[in-house]
Amino acid sequence: MSDTHAQTVAYVRETMLPEQAPPSTAAGPIRWMRDNLFSSVMNTVLTLLSVYFLWVVLSLVLPWVWYGSWTASSLRECREVVSDLGLAHGAACWSVIGERYLQLIYGFYPDELYWRANLAFILMIVALAPVLYPNLPRKILWFSALYPFLAFWLLWGGTLWTPVVAVAGFVLAYFAFEILNRAAGSLVGVIAAILVPVIWWLLLAGPVANGLAAVIPLAMEPVESAKFGGFMLSIIIGVTGIVMSLPLGILLALGRQSDLMIVKAICVGFIEFIRGVPLITLLFVASTLLNYFLPPGTTFDIILRVIIMVTLFASAYMAEVVRGGLAALPTGQYEAADALGLDYWKATRLITMPQALKISIPGIVSTFIGLFKDTTLVSIIGLLDPIGLTANIRADSNWNGIVWELYGFIALIFFIFCFSMSRYSMYLERKLKTGH
Amino acid sequence: MSQIATDREIDRSKMAVSDEVAIQINKMNKWYGAFHVLRDIDMTVQRGERIVIAGPSGSGKSTLIRCINRLEEHQKGDIIVDGIELTSDLKNIDKIRREVGMCFQHFNLFPHLTILENCTLAPMWVRKTPKKEAEEIAMHFLEKVKIPEQADKYPGQLSGGQQQRVAIARSLCMKPRIMLFDEPTSALDPEMIKEVLDTMVELAEEGMTMLCVTHEMGFAKQVANRVIFMDAGQIVEQNEPEEFFNNPKSERTKLFLSQILGH
């Protein structure tokens, strides 16, 4: 500040200035356009060029979409109908979608059992709702926890006892941990909680399920995995992968930051190996190589194998995203949690992980979206996801040669799913913002 | 440098020191890699004592109090807190941390939890206090630090001074027997220092055992019954505040005091 005035002019403010409303500027669409589209010569040129570009693209695409035929029963018939319209670039043959949309959704799932797939889908929304929106009653979470087993039974059918004994494994794990944690410490408890259910699933669960099925036969018509396909298959693989890769990724991220040398080495090795290998390779391993390693005669469901590979693949990326979030936390947060006497797991669960996850939301959702889109790669190992089905549909002599309409429709459905995930993540970020 | 931290009358008669030992440190040494940060620290803290630890930056004063609740690990010597020896035994560390509260220079409140949740978290999860009771305790201490009306806000919405008072309340909710303060006013604007010091003075008057690393010499004169001066990882001089400020013995102390009180 210049000191000439300060020395010559004494000044004391007697009344503080009141707060005033900001000056009202001309608002409305014209003002907005001047600010955003025509603020300078360069900007005006760019605006006009962009408008021209949009006009060229849309004038070609929109008539093609809009005047497309919904009635033709084959590609040849469609071409005739469309050429009568006299459009320079032809029009779409949407009738292929009308004819094959059930197949694109359900694959070769028996059509009298569509209700089971539909019910599983509706219940999935019910199960996901309390996870996505914390305002809903917490008790629905019990349904969310049981839903995977219920969905398995609905989709694949067979005896009810298979999912029941699978759930029983988790219940056993819980009791093993509770009892041994008190009697012999948490490490023994954790080991027991892993060993007991594994022994149960591998050795006892099968005979117990068979025994129970013999006594009380509760079963639905089974559907084999080869009949699964279409968006149903994409959603099964995608949603299971998403739901399982997040917790697995969190554990891997924690393991990578652990002080325990062996745990750390295993996690780093796993993450780096999986990230260094293309997903396609893992899928080929799942579809062909795995059979050589398993004992002869074992049947290990192909969809299950693919889900495991996709989950492992996504969890390695997830681990790095979550580790980024953990690294971004100030050390003061860890110290404050320690100083209050919280142990490692409580501090992680209550203090560090919620904050790390909040920081990593954009990265986590990107990984989810990537995973969901990567499910289309299963077409390469012969599973009939929507992309796999396009080849199938083209094999029909009526539709031989159709490309754009099918891929366009599949792209649209994928876009709807991925865009909703992206919007949800933005909603979540806004909701979790606790600063100013 | 503020000479007088607060303008309130202090009743020193209330601040009795008992014979009971709260913290006993014998020949404690610590290294960061090859760097010898703390050298042969010997120190006894009686219950009810208010100790101010002063010294130039890098002298090891923060490291010393961070060793007391094991935020830093010492390599040689013993630290006995509340009768429990600090070793690598996790159970002992947890026991000690339950009895020792700590306030940090940067408050370290949990930004994703409300003020009330910040205060109830440790009592609920560490002491297993029922939620309702924990909330009553939290409101009691928030009233004590004079911000009960902010209970439902998030830390990011409070001023620095308010955040530090919440941090003090959060520690007090665990009903600690010893409080450690690691430069609690260093990150605050001058206008906010007083409100935090007032809270600390009040705490001292209630007989809390306190160890404060601080540059607030006014606070030291007012409430401390011992000032410890550290330099180069060692305790150089310790004395009652009056003697310490008016008649420092060591040349190093004299230099330090002339630098921080001189202007």
XYZ file of C-alpha atoms in Angstrom:
699
model
C 0.000 0.000 0.000
C 1.375 3.460 -0.739
C 2.036 5.282 2.473
C 1.466 8.838 1.253
C -2.250 8.713 1.867
C -1.936 6.798 5.072
C 0.254 9.563 6.434
C -1.719 12.545 5.245
C -5.324 11.437 5.390
C -6.601 9.948 8.583
C -9.622 7.810 7.973
C -11.879 5.806 10.232
C -14.778 3.830 8.827
C -17.830 4.387 11.009
C -20.436 2.306 9.257
C -19.651 -1.084 7.757
C -20.907 -1.555 4.192
C -23.994 -3.771 3.973
C -24.009 -6.779 1.681
C -25.450 -6.029 -1.774
C -27.050 -8.155 -4.432
C -24.808 -8.817 -7.465
C -25.432 -6.480 -10.421
C -28.216 -7.735 -12.667
C -26.797 -8.431 -16.098
C -28.801 -9.099 -19.182
C -29.796 -12.740 -18.898
C -31.667 -15.011 -21.288
C -30.770 -17.019 -24.373
C -29.241 -14.185 -26.378
C -26.857 -13.315 -23.603
C -25.987 -16.989 -23.168
C -25.264 -17.383 -26.878
C -23.074 -14.315 -26.948
C -21.079 -15.573 -23.959
C -20.719 -19.172 -25.047
C -20.905 -19.308 -28.826
C -19.974 -15.945 -30.332
C -17.670 -14.323 -27.788
C -14.891 -13.686 -30.327
C -14.220 -13.991 -34.063
C -12.380 -17.281 -33.588
C -15.160 -18.603 -31.424
C -17.773 -17.619 -33.998
C -15.863 -19.407 -36.786
C -15.558 -22.542 -34.642
C -19.257 -22.422 -33.780
C -20.252 -22.172 -37.423
C -17.882 -24.985 -38.420
C -19.265 -27.229 -35.657
C -22.834 -26.529 -36.695
C -21.951 -27.404 -40.310
C -20.251 -30.638 -39.206
C -23.265 -31.638 -37.086
C -25.591 -30.849 -39.968
C -23.643 -33.077 -42.395
C -23.487 -36.022 -39.970
C -27.071 -35.818 -38.780
C -28.512 -35.259 -42.264
C -26.980 -38.600 -43.246
C -27.682 -40.576 -40.080
C -31.137 -39.396 -39.048
C -33.002 -40.300 -42.289
C -31.218 -43.665 -42.296
C -32.489 -44.314 -38.748
C -35.913 -42.715 -39.143
C -37.017 -44.198 -42.509
C -35.747 -47.674 -41.684
C -38.048 -50.582 -42.387
C -39.696 -52.414 -39.476
C -41.700 -54.839 -41.570
C -39.428 -56.565 -44.080
C -38.857 -60.235 -43.261
C -35.419 -60.535 -44.882
C -32.525 -58.314 -45.873
C -33.365 -58.671 -49.582
C -36.974 -57.636 -49.059
C -35.828 -54.769 -46.867
C -33.422 -53.482 -49.539
C -36.302 -53.400 -52.041
C -38.609 -51.512 -49.673
C -35.868 -49.052 -48.836
C -34.787 -48.409 -52.410
C -38.401 -47.444 -53.211
C -38.008 -44.599 -50.731
C -35.435 -43.036 -53.052
C -32.996 -42.006 -50.312
C -29.440 -41.309 -51.423
C -27.853 -43.460 -48.731
C -30.556 -46.036 -48.132
C -32.212 -46.726 -44.801
C -31.913 -49.153 -41.930
C -33.505 -52.595 -41.752
C -34.782 -52.496 -38.186
C -37.006 -55.485 -38.729
C -34.062 -57.713 -37.819
C -34.233 -56.267 -34.311
C -37.992 -56.774 -34.199
C -37.549 -60.373 -35.247
C -34.550 -61.264 -33.104
C -34.761 -59.028 -30.017
C -35.810 -61.884 -27.748
C -32.749 -63.808 -28.823
C -30.534 -60.762 -28.304
C -31.882 -60.478 -24.772
C -32.157 -64.103 -23.656
C -29.894 -66.046 -26.007
C -31.210 -69.594 -26.337
C -32.829 -69.630 -22.899
C -36.048 -71.701 -23.230
C -38.864 -69.262 -23.962
C -41.335 -70.914 -21.562
C -38.815 -70.087 -18.777
C -38.314 -66.405 -19.681
C -40.290 -65.528 -16.542
C -37.453 -66.890 -14.414
C -34.902 -64.626 -16.087
C -37.300 -61.677 -15.828
C -37.948 -62.360 -12.149
C -34.210 -62.633 -11.497
C -33.716 -59.269 -13.229
C -36.452 -57.523 -11.227
C -35.178 -59.005 -7.966
C -31.677 -57.851 -8.926
C -32.942 -54.284 -9.017
C -34.569 -54.780 -5.598
C -31.309 -56.227 -4.241
C -29.150 -53.451 -5.683
C -31.419 -50.607 -4.577
C -30.409 -50.502 -0.881
C -26.728 -50.780 -1.866
C -27.022 -47.829 -4.251
C -29.352 -45.637 -2.186
C -28.507 -45.578 1.546
C -31.822 -43.884 2.370
C -33.743 -47.123 1.813
C -34.426 -49.355 4.837
C -31.276 -51.243 5.816
C -33.160 -54.482 6.333
C -33.403 -55.031 2.558
C -29.631 -55.634 2.672
C -30.367 -59.125 4.015
C -32.219 -59.797 0.787
C -29.276 -58.332 -1.168
C -26.932 -60.777 0.571
C -29.128 -63.773 -0.263
C -29.952 -62.604 -3.789
C -26.916 -64.148 -5.588
C -27.956 -67.623 -4.427
C -31.593 -67.035 -5.290
C -30.614 -65.691 -8.722
C -28.416 -68.709 -9.331
C -31.345 -71.006 -8.577
C -33.783 -68.994 -10.706
C -31.477 -68.845 -13.719
C -29.919 -72.281 -13.734
C -32.762 -74.146 -12.018
C -32.067 -77.578 -10.562
C -32.398 -78.440 -6.920
C -32.875 -75.704 -4.344
C -30.421 -77.449 -2.042
C -27.359 -76.474 -4.074
C -27.661 -72.748 -3.269
C -28.768 -73.605 0.274
C -25.627 -75.606 1.053
C -23.571 -72.831 -0.570
C -25.106 -70.306 1.858
C -24.507 -72.774 4.683
C -20.770 -72.536 3.921
C -20.840 -68.812 4.705
C -22.872 -69.396 7.864
C -20.306 -72.003 8.972
C -17.486 -69.552 8.233
C -19.186 -66.966 10.430
C -19.588 -69.319 13.375
C -16.066 -70.713 12.996
C -14.717 -67.173 13.168
C -16.895 -66.115 16.109
C -16.024 -69.155 18.228
C -12.293 -69.337 17.466
C -11.806 -65.567 17.533
C -12.835 -65.591 21.192
C -11.062 -68.809 22.086
C -7.785 -68.511 20.178
C -7.357 -65.003 18.762
C -8.228 -63.290 15.502
C -5.570 -64.903 13.283
C -6.779 -68.430 14.088
C -10.336 -67.162 13.618
C -9.607 -65.812 10.131
C -7.802 -69.000 9.073
C -10.691 -71.127 10.335
C -13.198 -68.842 8.613
C -11.432 -69.600 5.316
C -10.664 -73.305 5.834
C -13.986 -74.467 7.278
C -16.204 -73.337 4.366
C -13.671 -74.515 1.762
C -13.660 -77.998 3.306
C -17.443 -77.857 3.501
C -17.890 -76.850 -0.147
C -15.331 -79.269 -1.543
C -16.096 -82.398 0.471
C -19.388 -82.222 2.300
C -21.681 -79.808 0.467
C -22.272 -82.098 -2.550
C -23.318 -85.222 -0.613
C -25.393 -83.167 1.843
C -27.240 -81.434 -1.004
C -27.874 -84.776 -2.727
C -29.079 -86.312 0.518
C -31.456 -83.433 1.201
C -32.706 -83.488 -2.401
C -33.482 -87.185 -2.023
C -35.534 -86.511 1.120
C -37.237 -83.263 0.098
C -37.066 -82.814 -3.678
C -37.445 -79.090 -4.299
C -36.324 -78.449 -7.854
C -37.022 -76.447 -10.998
C -36.300 -77.447 -14.549
C -32.529 -77.056 -15.017
C -31.143 -74.892 -17.838
C -27.618 -75.601 -19.011
C -25.071 -72.833 -19.413
C -24.773 -73.361 -23.172
C -28.289 -71.934 -23.549
C -27.435 -68.665 -21.823
C -26.777 -65.740 -24.095
C -27.575 -62.223 -25.167
C -27.757 -59.294 -22.794
C -28.791 -61.684 -20.031
C -25.321 -63.240 -20.223
C -23.620 -59.830 -20.364
C -25.533 -58.715 -17.288
C -24.831 -61.936 -15.370
C -21.098 -61.726 -16.057
C -20.926 -57.947 -15.731
C -22.911 -57.535 -12.523
C -21.300 -60.512 -10.772
C -17.880 -59.272 -11.821
C -18.642 -55.755 -10.592
C -20.052 -56.908 -7.253
C -17.158 -59.266 -6.536
C -14.257 -57.243 -7.924
C -14.798 -54.286 -5.581
C -14.314 -56.171 -2.277
C -11.525 -58.249 -3.794
C -9.843 -55.100 -5.087
C -10.125 -53.466 -1.653
C -8.482 -56.480 0.000
C -5.704 -56.499 -2.604
C -5.106 -52.772 -2.108
C -4.888 -53.261 1.669
C -2.613 -56.263 1.166
C -0.334 -54.228 -1.053
C 0.029 -51.611 1.706
C 0.423 -54.228 4.436
C 3.483 -54.508 6.683
C 3.336 -58.309 6.403
C 5.987 -59.151 3.810
C 4.438 -62.341 2.427
C 0.916 -60.909 2.139
C 2.357 -57.880 0.408
C 4.453 -59.940 -2.000
C 1.475 -62.122 -2.957
C -0.750 -59.095 -3.589
C 1.874 -57.208 -5.607
C 2.647 -60.337 -7.629
C -1.026 -60.996 -8.340
C -1.813 -57.406 -9.317
C 1.204 -57.013 -11.569
C 0.677 -60.410 -13.224
C -3.008 -59.844 -13.967
C -2.428 -56.300 -15.195
C 0.357 -57.522 -17.438
C -1.817 -60.091 -19.237
C -4.593 -59.300 -21.752
C -8.116 -60.289 -20.691
C -8.448 -62.369 -23.856
C -5.570 -64.555 -22.691
C -7.254 -65.117 -19.351
C -10.504 -65.998 -21.121
C -8.729 -68.530 -23.323
C -7.176 -70.011 -20.206
C -10.654 -70.227 -18.725
C -12.183 -71.863 -21.785
C -9.506 -74.331 -22.828
C -6.366 -74.587 -20.694
C -8.165 -74.931 -17.369
C -9.544 -78.289 -18.446
C -6.031 -79.724 -18.635
C -5.262 -78.730 -15.067
C -8.484 -79.972 -13.529
C -8.899 -83.651 -12.667
C -10.503 -85.538 -15.586
C -14.255 -85.781 -15.388
C -14.764 -82.610 -13.375
C -17.276 -80.290 -14.930
C -16.559 -76.723 -14.105
C -19.177 -74.479 -15.586
C -17.899 -72.265 -18.418
C -19.866 -69.203 -17.289
C -18.515 -69.598 -13.766
C -14.974 -69.872 -15.143
C -15.443 -66.730 -17.220
C -16.913 -64.839 -14.258
C -13.907 -65.786 -12.125
C -11.457 -64.599 -14.780
C -13.305 -61.336 -15.438
C -13.508 -60.708 -11.666
C -9.805 -61.369 -11.122
C -8.968 -59.128 -14.060
C -11.103 -56.228 -12.846
C -10.036 -56.637 -9.210
C -6.375 -56.067 -10.086
C -7.284 -52.732 -11.676
C -9.655 -51.976 -8.804
C -6.844 -52.600 -6.306
C -4.701 -49.949 -7.947
C -7.575 -47.456 -8.062
C -8.320 -47.984 -4.358
C -4.618 -47.815 -3.494
C -4.560 -44.420 -5.180
C -7.391 -43.322 -2.886
C -5.610 -44.635 0.203
C -2.390 -42.907 -0.800
C -4.251 -39.616 -1.242
C -5.366 -39.574 2.401
C -3.288 -37.365 4.697
C -1.239 -39.422 7.207
C -2.980 -37.408 9.926
C -6.114 -39.477 9.340
C -4.264 -42.721 10.091
C -2.591 -41.136 13.129
C -5.821 -39.718 14.537
C -7.489 -43.123 14.218
C -4.519 -44.789 15.962
C -4.396 -42.161 18.697
C -8.069 -42.781 19.497
C -7.298 -46.456 20.064
C -9.027 -47.878 16.968
C -7.407 -51.115 15.805
C -6.336 -51.665 12.180
C -9.601 -53.158 10.918
C -11.818 -50.622 12.670
C -9.660 -47.719 11.505
C -9.771 -49.077 7.957
C -13.500 -49.692 7.976
C -14.597 -46.494 9.702
C -11.964 -43.911 8.846
C -9.613 -44.602 5.976
C -11.565 -46.845 3.583
C -14.745 -44.701 3.386
C -12.596 -41.690 2.534
C -10.354 -43.587 0.117
C -13.370 -45.044 -1.702
C -14.966 -41.622 -1.952
C -11.803 -40.242 -3.551
C -11.653 -43.203 -5.947
C -15.290 -43.142 -7.112
C -14.460 -41.898 -10.654
C -11.752 -44.529 -11.059
C -13.900 -47.299 -9.596
C -16.808 -46.523 -11.905
C -14.466 -46.352 -14.908
C -13.260 -49.833 -14.014
C -16.871 -51.021 -13.684
C -17.777 -49.591 -17.086
C -14.660 -51.142 -18.614
C -15.538 -54.498 -17.105
C -19.111 -54.367 -18.369
C -17.982 -53.580 -21.902
C -15.245 -56.233 -21.737
C -17.919 -58.898 -21.244
C -18.383 -58.750 -25.034
C -14.972 -60.414 -25.358
C -16.525 -63.704 -24.276
C -17.870 -63.984 -27.842
C -14.307 -64.899 -28.851
C -14.365 -68.058 -26.738
C -17.726 -69.049 -28.187
C -20.179 -67.729 -25.611
C -23.269 -66.193 -27.182
C -23.290 -62.708 -25.759
C -24.932 -60.072 -28.030
C -21.803 -59.744 -30.157
C -21.536 -63.536 -30.440
C -25.182 -63.637 -31.505
C -24.667 -61.210 -34.389
C -22.603 -63.861 -36.184
C -25.374 -66.303 -35.411
C -28.031 -64.023 -36.876
C -25.967 -63.342 -40.004
C -25.678 -67.088 -40.498
C -29.436 -67.054 -41.201
C -29.779 -66.739 -44.983
C -32.522 -64.109 -44.526
C -30.164 -61.765 -42.722
C -26.864 -62.608 -44.331
C -24.822 -59.412 -44.564
C -26.567 -57.271 -41.959
C -24.116 -55.324 -39.779
C -24.954 -51.753 -38.824
C -28.433 -52.332 -37.433
C -27.340 -55.105 -35.056
C -24.193 -53.422 -33.799
C -26.033 -50.107 -33.534
C -28.747 -51.667 -31.375
C -26.194 -53.434 -29.140
C -24.183 -50.224 -28.825
C -27.328 -48.355 -27.785
C -28.155 -50.843 -25.007
C -24.558 -50.830 -23.742
C -24.565 -47.050 -23.830
C -27.711 -46.929 -21.684
C -26.148 -49.195 -19.033
C -22.762 -47.459 -19.003
C -24.227 -43.960 -19.063
C -26.474 -44.790 -16.088
C -23.436 -45.987 -14.151
C -21.636 -42.769 -14.967
C -24.607 -40.627 -13.895
C -24.992 -42.621 -10.692
C -21.340 -42.033 -9.825
C -21.812 -38.292 -10.270
C -24.874 -38.396 -8.025
C -22.845 -40.276 -5.415
C -19.967 -37.807 -5.577
C -22.361 -34.885 -5.050
C -24.069 -36.663 -2.183
C -20.829 -37.530 -0.357
C -19.406 -34.040 -0.628
C -19.068 -32.763 2.938
C -16.907 -29.668 2.519
C -18.334 -26.296 1.616
C 4.562 -13.842 20.327
C 1.705 -13.500 22.722
C 2.986 -12.953 26.210
C -0.291 -13.580 27.911
C -2.351 -16.243 26.315
C -5.640 -15.664 28.030
C -7.023 -12.992 30.264
C -8.842 -15.274 32.647
C -7.993 -15.589 36.310
C -6.297 -18.875 37.051
C -6.775 -20.565 40.385
C -3.575 -22.527 40.729
C -4.676 -23.994 44.056
C -7.127 -26.205 42.189
C -4.370 -27.686 40.080
C -2.997 -30.167 42.572
C -0.271 -32.591 41.561
C -0.446 -36.042 43.094
C 2.504 -38.288 43.929
C 1.206 -40.937 41.589
C 3.355 -41.399 38.485
C 1.514 -41.038 35.178
C 4.377 -41.416 32.724
C 7.851 -42.743 33.374
C 10.496 -42.564 30.653
C 13.930 -44.102 31.246
C 16.939 -43.654 28.962
C 14.755 -43.596 25.869
C 16.463 -43.389 22.491
C 15.072 -43.145 18.995
C 16.607 -43.083 15.549
C 15.122 -42.223 12.150
C 17.350 -44.437 10.050
C 20.841 -43.358 11.054
C 19.665 -40.032 12.501
C 19.608 -39.998 16.310
C 16.436 -37.981 17.087
C 15.997 -38.633 20.797
C 18.962 -39.243 23.067
C 18.742 -40.688 26.581
C 15.465 -39.056 27.502
C 14.659 -39.393 31.216
C 11.391 -37.967 32.390
C 8.800 -38.541 35.066
C 5.338 -37.024 34.871
C 3.167 -37.002 37.994
C -0.579 -37.261 37.731
C -2.052 -33.760 37.411
C 1.146 -32.183 36.099
C 0.984 -29.702 33.213
C 4.214 -29.822 31.269
C 5.133 -27.549 28.392
C 7.837 -28.791 26.062
C 9.594 -26.064 24.118
C 12.537 -25.964 21.796
C 13.622 -25.087 18.271
C 12.119 -27.001 15.372
C 13.776 -30.332 14.740
C 14.721 -30.679 18.416
C 12.629 -33.840 18.788
C 9.856 -32.449 21.011
C 6.987 -33.684 18.816
C 8.696 -37.041 18.362
C 8.975 -37.338 22.156
C 5.260 -36.982 22.816
C 4.403 -39.109 19.797
C 6.450 -41.903 21.360
C 4.209 -41.791 24.427
C 1.216 -43.151 22.498
C 3.357 -45.125 20.086
C 2.673 -43.085 16.974
C 6.453 -43.360 16.799
C 8.375 -46.394 17.950
C 11.370 -45.951 20.265
C 14.326 -48.281 19.875
C 16.006 -48.212 23.293
C 14.927 -47.555 26.866
C 11.501 -47.862 28.508
C 8.311 -45.866 28.426
C 5.774 -46.743 31.099
C 2.395 -45.063 30.755
C -0.213 -45.483 33.452
C 1.686 -48.487 34.784
C 1.767 -50.240 31.412
C 5.038 -50.663 29.587
C 5.040 -49.756 25.888
C 6.401 -52.650 23.892
C 5.460 -53.963 20.478
C 2.607 -55.864 22.178
C -0.475 -54.578 20.329
C -2.758 -55.168 23.309
C -0.691 -52.871 25.535
C -0.518 -50.238 22.825
C -4.302 -50.272 22.473
C -4.732 -50.082 26.264
C -2.452 -47.068 26.481
C -4.047 -45.293 23.520
C -7.413 -45.624 25.228
C -6.100 -43.693 28.246
C -4.032 -41.121 26.351
C -5.788 -38.451 24.268
C -3.975 -36.487 21.598
C -4.517 -33.248 19.699
C -2.602 -32.557 16.519
C -1.328 -29.421 14.839
C -3.641 -29.992 11.875
C -6.604 -31.205 13.994
C -7.032 -34.389 11.905
C -10.786 -34.466 12.289
C -12.497 -37.069 10.116
C -13.924 -35.024 7.223
C -16.521 -37.615 6.186
C -18.228 -37.633 9.603
C -20.214 -34.916 11.350
C -18.830 -33.224 14.451
C -21.035 -35.398 16.639
C -19.997 -38.570 14.812
C -16.337 -37.580 15.154
C -16.865 -37.428 18.906
C -18.947 -40.586 19.337
C -16.907 -42.850 17.057
C -14.136 -43.899 19.448
C -16.344 -44.308 22.551
C -18.742 -46.470 20.532
C -16.185 -48.642 18.757
C -13.357 -48.777 21.284
C -15.166 -48.506 24.611
C -18.395 -50.147 23.344
C -20.490 -47.321 24.797
C -24.121 -47.484 23.596
C -24.877 -44.878 20.916
C -27.251 -42.806 23.027
C -24.857 -42.588 25.957
C -21.940 -41.776 23.618
C -23.976 -38.928 22.133
C -24.737 -37.547 25.587
C -21.033 -37.642 26.480
C -20.172 -36.000 23.168
C -22.698 -33.193 23.655
C -21.389 -32.651 27.191
C -17.850 -32.090 25.930
C -18.971 -30.079 22.900
C -20.756 -27.765 25.339
C -17.580 -27.579 27.359
C -15.582 -26.404 24.354
C -18.533 -24.088 23.562
C -19.653 -25.375 20.168
C -22.657 -27.639 20.808
C -24.597 -25.853 18.041
C -22.153 -27.173 15.401
C -22.776 -30.835 16.250
C -24.473 -31.688 12.960
C -22.044 -29.870 10.694
C -19.028 -31.377 8.963
C -15.463 -30.380 9.905
C -14.984 -28.636 6.556
C -17.670 -26.120 7.525
C -15.908 -24.972 10.718
C -13.114 -22.474 11.312
C -9.677 -23.671 12.348
C -10.162 -22.705 15.981
C -13.517 -24.458 16.116
C -12.013 -27.568 14.507
C -9.245 -27.695 17.100
C -11.795 -27.371 19.913
C -13.763 -30.234 18.375
C -10.531 -32.236 18.259
C -10.046 -31.593 21.974
C -13.641 -32.622 22.692
C -13.179 -35.745 20.564
C -10.194 -36.787 22.677
C -11.997 -35.983 25.923
C -14.938 -38.195 24.958
C -12.658 -41.174 25.552
C -12.246 -39.881 29.157
C -8.451 -40.027 28.913
C -6.218 -39.754 31.985
C -3.449 -38.016 30.057
C -3.673 -35.478 27.213
C -0.934 -34.836 24.674
C -0.960 -31.630 22.617
C 1.305 -31.473 19.565
C 1.566 -27.769 18.636
C -2.218 -27.313 18.879
C -2.188 -23.617 17.947
C 0.574 -23.503 15.317
C -1.779 -23.835 12.362
C -4.274 -21.253 13.627
C -4.872 -17.598 12.814
C -3.907 -15.333 15.718
C -7.573 -14.524 16.418
C -8.355 -18.172 16.976
C -5.411 -19.106 19.173
C -7.028 -17.640 22.268
C -10.197 -19.718 22.047
C -8.156 -22.910 21.888
C -5.817 -21.859 24.705
C -8.836 -20.959 26.871
C -10.136 -24.489 26.415
C -6.757 -25.908 27.354
C -6.485 -23.700 30.443
C -9.895 -24.856 31.562
C -8.788 -28.447 31.128
C -5.649 -27.766 33.194
C -7.762 -26.300 35.953
C -9.668 -29.530 36.185
C -6.494 -31.386 37.021
C -5.857 -33.125 33.693
C -2.328 -34.442 33.208
C -1.107 -32.549 30.157
C 1.968 -32.556 27.976
C 1.998 -29.692 25.482
C 4.461 -29.049 22.744
C 3.861 -25.368 22.057
C 5.442 -22.033 21.309
C 2.843 -20.213 23.427
C 5.047 -19.041 26.252
C 2.170 -17.091 27.778
C 0.313 -20.353 28.195
C 3.420 -21.933 29.726
C 3.733 -19.130 32.302
C 0.083 -19.297 33.149
C -0.652 -22.975 33.619
C 2.472 -25.110 33.369
C 4.149 -26.326 36.514
C 7.201 -27.389 34.568
C 8.786 -26.265 31.320
C 11.088 -28.656 29.488
C 13.491 -27.196 26.957
C 14.809 -29.549 24.301
C 17.514 -29.168 21.722
C 19.187 -31.685 19.409
C 17.138 -34.568 20.773
C 18.036 -33.986 24.395
C 16.439 -32.369 27.406
C 18.643 -29.315 27.942
C 16.886 -27.700 30.857
C 13.738 -28.093 32.877
C 12.376 -25.921 35.612
C 9.307 -24.228 37.035
C 8.063 -21.591 34.600
C 9.046 -18.607 36.718
C 12.631 -19.760 37.112
C 12.784 -20.976 33.536
C 11.800 -17.636 32.027
C 13.455 -15.258 34.503
C 16.600 -17.150 35.300
C 17.525 -19.656 32.576
C 20.686 -21.582 33.357
C 21.881 -22.947 30.025
C 23.292 -20.708 27.287
C 21.202 -22.568 24.721
C 18.021 -21.799 26.671
C 18.976 -18.156 27.003
C 19.527 -17.871 23.264
C 16.211 -19.591 22.521
C 14.283 -17.394 24.949
C 15.883 -14.219 23.649
C 14.872 -15.216 20.149
C 11.250 -16.002 20.847
C 10.575 -13.400 23.550
C 12.877 -10.689 22.244
C 10.554 -9.018 19.776
